[in-house]
XYZ file of C-alpha atoms in Angstrom:
636
model
C 164.080 -126.886 175.731
C 164.313 -124.985 172.449
C 161.130 -126.563 171.216
C 159.183 -125.457 174.252
C 160.290 -121.840 173.759
C 159.279 -121.775 170.096
C 155.891 -123.147 171.004
C 155.325 -120.358 173.560
C 156.501 -117.711 171.105
C 154.230 -119.008 168.403
C 151.274 -118.900 170.776
C 151.953 -115.287 171.859
C 152.381 -114.201 168.245
C 149.006 -115.650 167.422
C 147.431 -113.658 170.319
C 149.082 -110.443 169.118
C 147.737 -110.949 165.621
C 144.263 -111.450 167.097
C 144.578 -108.198 169.074
C 145.680 -106.262 166.005
C 142.732 -107.641 164.113
C 140.342 -106.468 166.907
C 141.964 -103.041 167.011
C 141.514 -102.622 163.279
C 137.891 -103.605 163.695
C 137.264 -101.005 166.473
C 139.028 -98.323 164.463
C 136.682 -98.963 161.605
C 133.655 -98.695 163.962
C 134.972 -95.349 165.378
C 135.252 -93.917 161.878
C 131.712 -94.968 161.130
C 130.462 -93.319 164.414
C 132.234 -90.039 163.580
C 130.664 -90.097 160.150
C 127.211 -90.631 161.712
C 127.733 -87.739 164.189
C 128.675 -85.427 161.362
C 125.547 -86.338 159.452
C 123.467 -85.867 162.691
C 124.893 -82.335 163.294
C 124.007 -81.390 159.768
C 120.442 -82.613 160.231
C 120.057 -80.746 163.554
C 121.142 -77.513 161.942
C 118.598 -78.004 159.195
C 115.879 -78.618 161.827
C 116.916 -75.513 163.840
C 116.853 -73.352 160.749
C 113.398 -74.655 159.974
C 111.841 -74.295 163.492
C 113.276 -70.768 164.408
C 110.715 -68.709 162.459
C 107.889 -70.851 163.775
C 108.977 -70.208 167.440
C 109.259 -66.470 166.838
C 105.784 -66.377 165.361
C 104.469 -68.326 168.349
C 105.889 -65.726 170.841
C 104.325 -62.861 168.941
C 101.010 -64.649 168.940
C 101.290 -65.213 172.740
C 102.001 -61.498 173.394
C 99.082 -60.540 171.192
C 96.859 -62.969 173.088
C 97.925 -61.409 176.447
C 97.188 -57.938 175.141
C 93.767 -59.016 173.978
C 93.057 -60.523 177.403
C 94.175 -57.263 179.080
C 91.936 -55.192 176.842
C 88.997 -57.459 177.590
C 89.702 -57.177 181.336
C 89.987 -53.395 181.116
C 86.704 -53.253 179.254
C 85.111 -55.347 181.964
C 86.563 -53.054 184.676
C 85.348 -49.982 182.821
C 81.908 -51.415 182.925
C 82.154 -51.947 186.736
C 82.205 -48.204 187.733
C 79.184 -47.619 185.604
C 77.490 -50.487 187.340
C 78.646 -49.354 190.846
C 77.854 -45.683 190.310
C 74.148 -46.101 190.747
C 74.513 -48.069 193.956
C 77.115 -45.716 195.526
C 75.229 -42.644 194.363
C 72.126 -43.803 196.215
C 74.110 -44.228 199.437
C 75.904 -40.885 199.125
C 72.747 -38.945 198.292
C 70.904 -40.498 201.266
C 73.520 -39.233 203.740
C 75.271 -40.885 206.695
C 72.431 -40.316 209.146
C 69.988 -42.334 207.075
C 72.198 -45.182 205.877
C 74.422 -45.340 208.948
C 77.956 -44.030 209.431
C 79.690 -47.376 208.855
C 77.907 -48.077 205.562
C 78.429 -44.504 204.421
C 82.166 -44.616 205.130
C 82.411 -48.019 203.379
C 80.759 -46.522 200.281
C 83.149 -43.577 200.276
C 86.107 -45.937 200.593
C 84.853 -47.946 197.599
C 84.523 -44.749 195.586
C 88.001 -43.761 196.707
C 89.448 -47.103 195.560
C 87.580 -46.950 192.217
C 88.880 -43.442 191.608
C 92.420 -44.475 192.411
C 92.177 -47.417 190.003
C 90.699 -45.409 187.131
C 93.191 -42.581 187.560
C 96.082 -45.044 187.533
C 94.924 -46.424 184.106
C 94.568 -42.929 182.676
C 92.136 -44.116 179.980
C 90.183 -41.490 178.066
C 87.005 -43.523 178.316
C 87.150 -43.246 182.164
C 87.224 -39.441 182.318
C 83.459 -39.100 182.651
C 83.319 -41.745 185.364
C 86.210 -40.067 187.195
C 84.367 -36.765 187.163
C 81.159 -38.390 188.443
C 82.997 -40.222 191.211
C 84.840 -37.033 192.242
C 81.498 -35.278 192.591
C 80.201 -38.135 194.742
C 83.347 -38.046 196.851
C 83.054 -34.266 197.285
C 79.378 -34.505 198.204
C 80.075 -37.331 200.621
C 82.853 -35.298 202.258
C 80.487 -32.366 202.721
C 77.933 -34.693 204.341
C 80.646 -36.000 206.666
C 81.703 -32.463 207.591
C 78.117 -31.592 208.451
C 77.782 -34.769 210.488
C 81.093 -34.036 212.241
C 79.842 -30.542 213.095
C 76.414 -31.733 214.253
C 77.917 -34.436 216.490
C 80.158 -31.839 218.158
C 77.308 -29.348 218.486
C 75.045 -31.890 220.162
C 77.763 -32.764 222.688
C 78.959 -29.269 223.633
C 77.544 -28.161 226.973
C 79.289 -25.416 228.924
C 80.712 -26.462 232.287
C 81.275 -24.536 235.513
C 85.049 -24.698 236.113
C 84.786 -23.854 239.820
C 82.981 -27.134 240.426
C 85.935 -29.127 239.139
C 88.609 -26.841 240.610
C 87.249 -26.685 244.148
C 86.571 -30.433 244.263
C 89.857 -31.210 242.474
C 88.068 -33.214 239.798
C 89.320 -33.717 236.229
C 87.438 -31.726 233.627
C 85.003 -33.795 231.521
C 86.036 -35.215 228.158
C 83.930 -36.287 225.176
C 82.231 -39.698 225.633
C 84.117 -42.635 224.141
C 81.246 -43.554 221.796
C 81.221 -40.035 220.348
C 85.015 -40.016 220.112
C 84.893 -43.238 218.057
C 82.469 -41.684 215.568
C 84.484 -38.499 215.255
C 87.715 -40.470 214.854
C 86.148 -42.639 212.114
C 84.996 -39.563 210.212
C 88.378 -37.870 210.569
C 90.146 -41.041 209.405
C 88.409 -40.794 206.031
C 88.755 -37.011 205.864
C 92.477 -37.420 206.525
C 92.962 -39.930 203.659
C 95.121 -38.643 200.756
C 92.258 -38.513 198.238
C 89.783 -36.964 200.680
C 92.301 -34.342 201.803
C 92.383 -32.932 198.269
C 88.696 -32.186 198.720
C 88.485 -31.292 202.439
C 91.648 -29.227 202.940
C 91.395 -25.474 202.685
C 94.507 -23.373 202.800
C 96.501 -26.321 204.076
C 94.209 -27.017 207.031
C 92.096 -30.098 207.664
C 88.355 -29.473 207.516
C 87.807 -31.697 210.551
C 90.426 -29.758 212.527
C 88.836 -26.481 211.508
C 85.327 -27.617 212.450
C 86.540 -29.111 215.728
C 88.456 -25.950 216.656
C 85.464 -23.713 215.926
C 83.077 -25.816 218.004
C 85.318 -26.728 220.921
C 87.045 -23.322 220.979
C 83.667 -21.704 221.614
C 83.000 -24.290 224.345
C 86.309 -23.543 226.077
C 85.849 -19.801 225.821
C 82.275 -19.911 227.099
C 83.128 -22.191 230.006
C 85.987 -19.928 231.130
C 84.139 -16.637 230.707
C 82.956 -16.432 234.324
C 86.495 -16.947 235.587
C 87.746 -14.138 233.343
C 85.105 -11.775 234.685
C 85.806 -12.820 238.279
C 89.538 -12.176 237.785
C 88.824 -8.557 236.884
C 86.251 -7.988 239.620
C 88.269 -9.551 242.428
C 91.339 -7.500 241.505
C 89.567 -4.221 242.141
C 90.060 -2.728 245.603
C 87.887 -0.596 247.838
C 90.662 1.659 249.162
C 93.067 3.422 246.830
C 96.133 2.932 249.053
C 95.342 -0.674 249.979
C 98.194 -3.097 249.240
C 97.267 -6.138 247.178
C 97.050 -9.267 249.312
C 98.165 -12.596 247.923
C 95.356 -14.721 246.526
C 92.820 -11.879 246.445
C 92.550 -11.901 242.657
C 90.779 -14.734 240.882
C 93.571 -14.958 238.294
C 94.951 -18.057 240.024
C 91.610 -19.824 239.727
C 91.333 -18.679 236.115
C 94.761 -20.131 235.314
C 93.878 -23.403 237.065
C 90.695 -23.605 235.026
C 92.628 -23.051 231.811
C 95.121 -25.754 232.733
C 92.458 -28.319 233.618
C 90.128 -27.737 230.684
C 93.003 -27.514 228.172
C 94.438 -30.844 229.330
C 91.001 -32.456 229.003
C 90.715 -31.041 225.493
C 94.141 -32.389 224.593
C 92.935 -35.855 225.600
C 89.979 -35.462 223.227
C 92.224 -34.345 220.382
C 94.668 -37.199 220.980
C 91.830 -39.719 220.724
C 90.193 -38.222 217.609
C 92.984 -37.008 215.331
C 96.166 -38.625 213.991
C 99.420 -37.782 215.771
C 100.529 -35.311 213.082
C 97.400 -33.206 213.656
C 97.539 -33.030 217.459
C 99.599 -29.851 217.613
C 97.663 -27.878 215.005
C 94.283 -29.035 216.359
C 95.218 -28.147 219.948
C 96.606 -24.731 219.058
C 93.636 -23.873 216.824
C 91.141 -25.029 219.483
C 92.804 -23.013 222.249
C 93.183 -19.869 220.137
C 89.915 -18.186 221.193
C 90.127 -18.926 224.957
C 93.769 -17.809 224.897
C 92.734 -14.576 223.190
C 90.204 -14.014 226.000
C 92.896 -14.800 228.569
C 95.281 -12.325 226.920
C 92.576 -9.660 226.957
C 91.995 -10.264 230.682
C 95.720 -9.945 231.340
C 95.801 -6.650 229.431
C 92.926 -5.317 231.538
C 94.667 -6.364 234.751
C 97.907 -4.847 233.512
C 96.190 -1.512 232.935
C 94.799 -1.679 236.474
C 98.246 -2.498 237.905
C 99.876 0.396 236.043
C 97.390 2.813 237.577
C 98.197 1.472 241.076
C 101.773 0.345 240.537
C 103.155 0.774 244.039
C 100.280 -1.092 245.702
C 99.260 -3.634 243.051
C 102.639 -4.581 241.593
C 102.354 -7.630 243.854
C 99.490 -8.819 241.663
C 101.889 -8.694 238.707
C 104.419 -10.819 240.613
C 101.681 -13.295 241.486
C 100.489 -13.501 237.885
C 104.002 -14.154 236.583
C 104.493 -16.963 239.065
C 101.097 -18.599 238.499
C 100.892 -18.295 234.710
C 104.506 -19.312 234.113
C 104.067 -22.484 236.137
C 100.808 -23.321 234.333
C 102.605 -22.813 231.015
C 105.459 -25.100 232.059
C 103.083 -27.858 233.140
C 101.015 -27.655 229.950
C 104.153 -27.646 227.821
C 105.514 -30.714 229.601
C 102.314 -32.636 228.804
C 101.411 -31.256 225.365
C 104.583 -29.605 224.012
C 102.349 -26.735 222.902
C 101.268 -23.162 223.798
C 104.440 -22.064 225.587
C 105.016 -19.163 223.191
C 101.329 -18.185 223.360
C 101.506 -17.885 227.151
C 104.787 -15.962 226.863
C 103.176 -13.436 224.519
C 100.178 -13.077 226.828
C 102.404 -12.537 229.871
C 104.806 -10.075 228.244
C 103.024 -6.827 229.297
C 102.768 -8.042 232.897
C 106.479 -8.897 232.980
C 107.373 -5.464 231.665
C 105.134 -3.792 234.243
C 106.607 -5.928 237.016
C 110.141 -4.991 235.950
C 109.266 -1.309 235.894
C 107.860 -1.599 239.429
C 111.208 -2.669 240.896
C 112.920 0.755 240.639
C 109.578 2.521 241.069
C 109.087 1.063 244.562
C 112.438 2.474 245.680
C 111.697 5.827 244.093
C 108.278 5.851 245.775
C 109.994 5.517 249.169
C 111.984 8.691 248.470
C 108.941 10.567 247.196
C 106.777 9.603 250.164
C 109.340 10.711 252.752
C 110.412 13.852 250.924
C 106.798 14.954 250.619
C 106.317 14.891 254.403
C 105.915 18.393 255.796
C 106.211 17.375 259.443
C 107.561 14.566 261.586
C 106.341 13.463 265.035
C 107.572 15.986 267.605
C 107.869 13.265 270.252
C 110.155 11.141 268.076
C 107.590 8.426 267.387
C 108.037 6.243 264.331
C 106.005 7.194 261.280
C 103.191 4.920 259.973
C 104.913 4.727 256.608
C 107.694 2.625 258.128
C 105.159 -0.019 259.105
C 103.518 0.276 255.690
C 106.822 -0.249 253.904
C 107.704 -3.247 256.059
C 104.289 -4.728 255.283
C 105.137 -4.353 251.606
C 108.474 -6.035 252.107
C 106.771 -8.870 253.976
C 104.407 -9.189 251.028
C 107.347 -9.329 248.631
C 108.544 -12.513 250.317
C 105.396 -14.265 249.045
C 106.746 -14.138 245.480
C 110.376 -15.291 245.645
C 110.328 -17.165 242.324
C 108.965 -14.435 240.101
C 111.005 -11.722 241.823
C 114.191 -13.767 241.549
C 113.578 -14.043 237.812
C 112.875 -10.313 237.413
C 115.798 -9.195 239.575
C 118.147 -11.560 237.734
C 117.093 -10.023 234.417
C 117.872 -6.551 235.801
C 121.154 -7.442 237.469
C 122.266 -6.889 241.059
C 121.862 -3.229 242.002
C 120.491 -2.128 238.618
C 117.043 -1.555 240.109
C 118.076 1.953 241.088
C 118.411 2.894 237.406
C 115.533 4.669 235.714
C 115.940 2.417 232.687
C 115.859 -0.802 234.685
C 112.354 -1.569 233.584
C 113.495 -1.595 229.958
C 116.891 -3.217 230.199
C 116.950 -6.899 229.538
C 113.335 -7.089 228.418
C 112.299 -10.314 226.762
C 109.228 -11.684 225.094
C 109.824 -15.199 226.316
C 108.821 -16.865 229.520
C 111.501 -17.274 232.187
C 113.187 -20.640 232.037
C 112.685 -23.301 234.674
C 116.230 -22.552 235.876
C 115.342 -18.910 236.496
C 112.568 -20.081 238.837
C 115.061 -22.093 240.873
C 115.436 -19.754 243.850
C 118.837 -20.869 245.016
C 121.583 -18.882 246.673
C 121.795 -16.328 243.845
C 118.043 -15.684 243.729
C 117.823 -15.295 247.494
C 120.827 -12.972 247.518
C 119.323 -10.715 244.875
C 116.033 -10.527 246.747
C 117.832 -9.795 250.022
C 119.902 -7.046 248.394
C 116.800 -5.441 246.918
C 114.938 -5.489 250.238
C 117.956 -4.049 252.066
C 118.239 -1.301 249.460
C 114.604 -0.338 250.049
C 115.130 -0.275 253.824
C 118.304 1.790 253.528
C 116.576 4.173 251.126
C 113.898 4.753 253.754
C 116.391 5.254 256.596
C 118.671 7.551 254.591
C 115.746 9.661 253.414
C 114.220 9.759 256.908
C 117.539 10.779 258.408
C 117.885 13.638 255.930
C 114.280 14.741 256.514
C 114.708 14.567 260.317
C 117.849 16.718 260.154
C 115.917 19.414 258.309
C 112.726 19.332 260.416
C 113.875 18.338 263.910
C 115.888 20.875 265.836
C 116.663 18.542 268.738
C 119.270 15.876 268.205
C 117.780 13.792 270.993
C 114.378 13.719 269.269
C 116.146 12.992 265.987
C 117.990 10.080 267.590
C 114.843 8.659 269.206
C 112.966 9.059 265.919
C 115.564 7.082 263.990
C 115.885 4.463 266.741
C 112.115 3.984 266.796
C 111.907 3.448 263.050
C 114.830 1.017 263.149
C 113.130 -0.861 265.996
C 109.902 -1.180 263.997
C 111.870 -2.536 261.052
C 113.809 -4.983 263.178
C 110.671 -6.248 264.914
C 108.801 -6.782 261.649
C 111.791 -8.571 260.150
C 112.023 -10.985 263.055
C 108.296 -11.735 262.999
C 108.151 -12.664 259.298
C 109.899 -14.599 256.541
C 112.169 -11.598 256.067
C 114.411 -12.933 258.822
C 115.356 -15.993 256.734
C 115.976 -13.957 253.596
C 117.974 -11.150 255.235
C 119.972 -13.100 257.810
C 122.608 -14.185 255.286
C 122.867 -10.790 253.559
C 124.386 -8.811 256.422
C 121.083 -7.230 257.441
C 121.666 -7.561 261.225
C 124.898 -5.606 260.975
C 123.321 -2.837 258.897
C 120.340 -2.545 261.224
C 122.653 -2.427 264.229
C 124.661 0.317 262.524
C 121.546 2.463 262.111
C 120.473 1.692 265.666
C 123.833 2.933 266.944
C 123.497 6.120 264.895
C 120.136 6.848 266.508
C 121.470 6.039 269.970
C 124.497 8.243 269.452
C 122.330 11.162 268.340
C 120.150 10.770 271.424
C 123.041 10.454 273.876
C 124.587 13.623 272.484
C 122.135 15.655 274.577
C 123.331 13.867 277.743
C 126.820 15.223 277.366
C 125.789 18.414 279.139
C 125.046 16.765 282.514
C 128.084 14.561 282.017
C 130.322 17.579 281.490
C 129.082 18.993 284.807
C 130.401 15.909 286.558
C 133.923 16.377 285.291
C 136.441 18.056 287.599
C 140.115 18.858 287.496
C 142.532 17.343 289.931
C 146.141 18.474 290.207
C 148.227 15.572 291.370
C 151.319 17.716 291.697
C 149.709 19.941 294.326
C 150.221 18.440 297.705
C 149.484 14.829 298.613
C 146.751 12.511 297.475
C 143.129 13.321 298.341
C 142.313 11.936 301.770
C 140.609 8.582 301.901
C 139.019 6.543 304.599
C 140.618 3.538 306.251
C 138.909 1.116 303.838
C 139.900 3.005 300.692
C 136.671 4.998 300.420
C 137.092 8.663 299.582
C 136.418 10.966 302.520
C 134.224 13.646 300.969
C 134.474 15.938 304.035
C 138.233 15.872 303.852
C 138.144 16.575 300.116
C 135.824 19.553 300.576
C 137.959 20.818 303.475
C 140.952 20.843 301.208
C 139.238 23.018 298.584
C 139.368 26.759 298.360
C 136.223 28.858 298.391
C 136.274 29.304 294.631
C 136.637 25.589 294.105
C 133.754 24.938 296.491
C 131.577 27.417 294.616
C 132.508 25.724 291.365
C 131.515 22.299 292.770
C 128.220 23.716 293.997
C 127.580 25.185 290.537
C 128.370 21.841 288.933
C 125.838 20.062 291.150
C 123.229 22.718 290.339
C 123.983 22.495 286.605
C 123.765 18.723 286.723
C 120.479 18.779 288.626
C 118.897 21.219 286.190
C 120.115 19.413 283.088
C 119.342 15.946 284.456
C 115.815 16.881 285.519
C 115.142 18.498 282.166
C 116.454 15.538 280.189
C 114.636 13.074 282.458
C 111.362 14.843 281.860
C 112.037 15.024 278.138
C 113.032 11.359 278.048
C 109.779 10.315 279.673
C 107.716 12.560 277.412
C 109.099 11.137 274.175
C 107.321 8.279 272.401
C 109.617 5.285 272.297
C 109.193 1.741 271.193
C 109.487 -0.635 274.135
C 112.863 -1.973 273.059
C 114.130 1.535 272.288
C 113.124 2.859 275.698
C 114.851 0.023 277.533
C 117.954 0.262 275.380
C 118.304 4.043 275.755
C 117.708 3.725 279.501
C 120.611 1.309 279.744
C 122.826 3.591 277.659
C 122.007 6.661 279.779
C 122.552 4.746 283.007
C 125.883 3.415 281.781
C 126.863 6.940 280.818
C 125.631 8.943 283.864
C 125.806 6.632 286.848
C 129.580 5.958 286.967
C 130.376 9.659 286.551
C 127.848 10.774 289.171
C 128.905 8.103 291.647
C 132.505 9.224 291.423
C 131.560 12.920 291.650
C 129.171 12.327 294.528
C 131.720 10.290 296.450
C 134.176 13.187 296.364
C 131.967 16.234 296.741
C 128.612 15.338 298.296
C 129.642 17.036 301.599
C 129.746 20.369 299.808
C 126.326 21.277 301.243
C 126.753 19.167 304.392
C 123.700 16.971 303.691
C 121.219 19.847 303.394
C 120.275 18.881 299.816
C 120.519 22.461 298.610
C 123.060 21.544 295.931
C 123.316 17.777 296.070
C 119.775 16.794 295.083
C 120.437 13.090 294.445
C 122.464 10.605 296.354
C 123.704 7.543 294.539
C 120.683 5.464 295.420
C 118.078 8.051 294.425
C 119.874 8.727 291.140
C 119.951 5.020 290.360
C 116.245 4.790 291.190
C 115.504 7.736 288.941
C 117.492 6.206 286.091
C 115.610 2.941 286.570
C 112.352 4.742 285.769
C 113.688 5.550 282.279
C 113.048 2.004 281.075
């Protein structure tokens, strides 16, 4: 057992010794490797120190080589403009008509690119070439401007606006082929380099040329409409009221709208978006100046005939404002130009509002006589015709009255207050409840001014109250009839007009009936209920006239006879006067009913009691109840 253990131990010891020997061997190899690595690092450092300067010199040589290549390339490029100059110069000098627009524009673009390249290098040797190319570019731009102008001139033919307006046709635009040429020319003239040459005072040469040519076309085409607007606004009779649509200003405005929209289509197709506004405004400047001049002429005419032709001003405001709104919605331009053109008309229209009321007072106060038969005066019909005409312009009048304020039209300064240079807004043309109310109030004020002034004039000139009453009732009847037969009824119905008219009608009726108090007073008697019994009556409750007369004293009988005589005289006189007075049909029937309601009950009662006073001889009792009723029936 012990021997076997020693043998195993001896064997393991031998293996350990072998391992130690191997470990010593590997340790020796590791030391040798470390020594080799140290020598290798030293050699690498020596190599690095040796190669560094060579690498640096190589980089410098590479940079120098690149610079030399760049110089050679620049020299080659400098030679190119000199080579191209002759070719481009030949094209530019020949002009676009000879070489063709496309080739000419291509040449100018090449010159433009060459100039941009040379100017970016900023080499002194290129200065001469830059100057030569700038001259070519300038000359080419001038040729293009001339071509642009000649193309427009050859395609500008005046049109007759009435042909397109009456047939509701769109106004003609420039042909698409021509538009393409003009757009191509403008595209180059709008390029940054070309703009330095073609712009004058910040404005594109193509826009300027286009505006000059097409502005003359627009102005010339619209000239006949401008002349017609002036001629058609003149009237044959001095006191003739302007009738809606008589003036040609509406046709003129329609022509402006149509031809301007067609021109905006041309501009949109030719110029870039940034130039649309300036091109459109510049093109429309001359025709708008003509339009403004026409408006000034019409305004002068309206001022000379303010009370009769103010309606033309209202019509112009309505028409021109709506045209301006429509153009602005489609072009976003010219709104302020139309506002400036319309300003004098708006001021004149505003001044006419208080002037119309003042004219009513002047016209009535200047009357030296009124109809002796109580007939209505012609001026009442004339005024109502004016008020009917006013209803044709609710939008413009609503705007003007709103700017004055409710009731301020009676002020002498109303025409100045609230003046504005701008067009009324779209909201101000919305004739809603407020606009209608203002218009109704203004119309009622004019009517009341007439009635108040007429009433005062009638009091001073008419000695008879009955004629005065009939006169006022007749004028009220004319007003009422003309209201009901026109658009005035819709405007005035919600403003309390019926009540005011009825109030004036009652005043006239009351004044007329005042004269009938005399025969009525004759039919009044005094009965003393404390003297004896009741007056005798028949078996069926009817008064016994014979018994009543029998119960009277002689003085009382004489008084009754005198009352019948007084009634007969007064009634006959008033009947004759009633029939001789001029009355409107409705006034005559109304007053007849009022007189009958006033006289008949009193006379019936008086007759029932006292008709036996002359015992049927008719000496005092001229009318029985039936004959009186028949006589009263003839009043209507």
